[in-house]
Tab-separated table of C-alpha atoms in Angstrom:
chain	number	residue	atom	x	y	z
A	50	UNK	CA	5.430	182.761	12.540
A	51	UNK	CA	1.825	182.818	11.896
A	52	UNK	CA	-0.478	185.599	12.764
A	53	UNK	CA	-3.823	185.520	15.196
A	54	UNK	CA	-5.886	184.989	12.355
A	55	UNK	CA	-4.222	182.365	10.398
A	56	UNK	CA	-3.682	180.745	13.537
A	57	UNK	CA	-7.307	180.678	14.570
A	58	UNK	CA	-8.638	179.292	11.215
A	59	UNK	CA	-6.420	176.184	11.741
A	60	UNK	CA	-7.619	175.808	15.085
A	61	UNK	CA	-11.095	175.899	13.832
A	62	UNK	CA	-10.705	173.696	10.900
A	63	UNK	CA	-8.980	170.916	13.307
A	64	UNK	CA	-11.825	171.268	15.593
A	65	UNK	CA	-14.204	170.869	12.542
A	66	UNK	CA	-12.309	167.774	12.016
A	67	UNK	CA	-12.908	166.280	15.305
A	68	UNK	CA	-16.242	168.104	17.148
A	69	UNK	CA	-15.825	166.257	20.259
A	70	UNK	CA	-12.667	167.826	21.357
A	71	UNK	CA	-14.062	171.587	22.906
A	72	UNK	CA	-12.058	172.981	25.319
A	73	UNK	CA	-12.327	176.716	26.103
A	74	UNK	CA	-9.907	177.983	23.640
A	75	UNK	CA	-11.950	176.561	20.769
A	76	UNK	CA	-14.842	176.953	21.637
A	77	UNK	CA	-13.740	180.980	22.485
A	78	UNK	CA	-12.250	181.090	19.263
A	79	UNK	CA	-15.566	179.653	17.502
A	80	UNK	CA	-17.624	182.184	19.342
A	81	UNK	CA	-15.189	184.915	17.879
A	82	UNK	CA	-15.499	183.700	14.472
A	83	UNK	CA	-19.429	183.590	14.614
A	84	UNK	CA	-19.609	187.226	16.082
A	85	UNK	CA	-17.675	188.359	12.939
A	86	UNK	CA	-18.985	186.350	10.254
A	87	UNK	CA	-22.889	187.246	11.555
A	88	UNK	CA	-22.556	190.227	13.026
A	89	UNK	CA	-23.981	189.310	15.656
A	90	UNK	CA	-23.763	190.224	19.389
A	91	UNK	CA	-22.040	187.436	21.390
A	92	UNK	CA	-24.648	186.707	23.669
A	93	UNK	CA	-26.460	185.789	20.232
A	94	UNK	CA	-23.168	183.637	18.987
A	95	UNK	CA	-23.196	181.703	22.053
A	96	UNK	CA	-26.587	181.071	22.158
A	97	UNK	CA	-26.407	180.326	18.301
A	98	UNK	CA	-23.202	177.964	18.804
A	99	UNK	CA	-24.820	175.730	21.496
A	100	UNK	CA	-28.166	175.245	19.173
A	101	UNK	CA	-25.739	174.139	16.695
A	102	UNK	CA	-23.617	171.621	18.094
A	103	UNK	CA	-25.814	170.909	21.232
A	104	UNK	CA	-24.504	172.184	23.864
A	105	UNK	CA	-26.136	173.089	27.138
A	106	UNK	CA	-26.097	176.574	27.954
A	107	UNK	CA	-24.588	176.047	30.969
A	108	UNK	CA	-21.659	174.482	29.778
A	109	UNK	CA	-20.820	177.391	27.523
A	110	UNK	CA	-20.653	179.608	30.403
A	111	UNK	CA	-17.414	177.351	31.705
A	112	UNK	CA	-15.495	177.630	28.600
A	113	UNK	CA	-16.134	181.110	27.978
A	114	UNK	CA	-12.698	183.260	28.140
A	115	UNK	CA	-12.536	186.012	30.432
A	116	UNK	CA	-12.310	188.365	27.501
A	117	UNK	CA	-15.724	187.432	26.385
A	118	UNK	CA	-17.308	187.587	29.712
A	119	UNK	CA	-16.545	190.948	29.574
A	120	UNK	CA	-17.273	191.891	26.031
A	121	UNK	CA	-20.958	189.792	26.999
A	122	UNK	CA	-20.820	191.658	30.087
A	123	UNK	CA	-20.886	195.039	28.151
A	124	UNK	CA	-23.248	194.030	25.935
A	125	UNK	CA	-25.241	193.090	28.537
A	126	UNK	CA	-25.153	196.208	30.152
A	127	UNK	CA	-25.578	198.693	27.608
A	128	UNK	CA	-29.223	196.325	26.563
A	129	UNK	CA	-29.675	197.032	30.413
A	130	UNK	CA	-29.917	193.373	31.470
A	131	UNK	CA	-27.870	193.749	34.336
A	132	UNK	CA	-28.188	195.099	37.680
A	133	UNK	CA	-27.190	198.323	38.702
A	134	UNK	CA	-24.573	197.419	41.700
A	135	UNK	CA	-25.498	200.148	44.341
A	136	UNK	CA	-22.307	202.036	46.068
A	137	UNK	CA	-22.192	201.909	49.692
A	138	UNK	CA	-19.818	203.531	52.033
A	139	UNK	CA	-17.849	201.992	54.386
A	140	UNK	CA	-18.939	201.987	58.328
């Protein structure tokens, strides 16, 4: 059985093969790979990924797994770009 990371560099390299085809396990597992080979944030990666291959910014956001919304999301809050949600008790 392959591991993660074998398994994600032939994912990649068939994707390579044929751009067109981006669902949001590729194009997850692209953002992952760009993170780690820049060391880069991943609000950067994305932003990086859809300059490259033209992609509108919006339609990252839909194939963006929920593990990198939250990594983005805690990057996003500790660069304070988010708002504070305000507690408020129940009446």
């Amino acid at each position: 059985m392959l591991n993660s990371s074998v398994r994600s560099n032939i994912s990649l390299k068939r994707w390579k093969m044929a751009p067109n085809i981006m669902n949001k396990s590729t194009f997850s597992l692209l953002i992952e790979q760009i993170v780690i080979e820049k060391e880069c944030e991943y609000i950067e990666a994305i932003v990086d990924c859809c300059t490259e291959h033209e992609i509108e910014i919006e339609s990252a956001a839909k194939m963006i797994n929920e593990v990198i919304k939250l990594k983005i999301e805690a990057e996003a809050s500790e660069l304070n770009l988010m708002k504070e949600k305000k507690a408020r008790l129940p009446i």
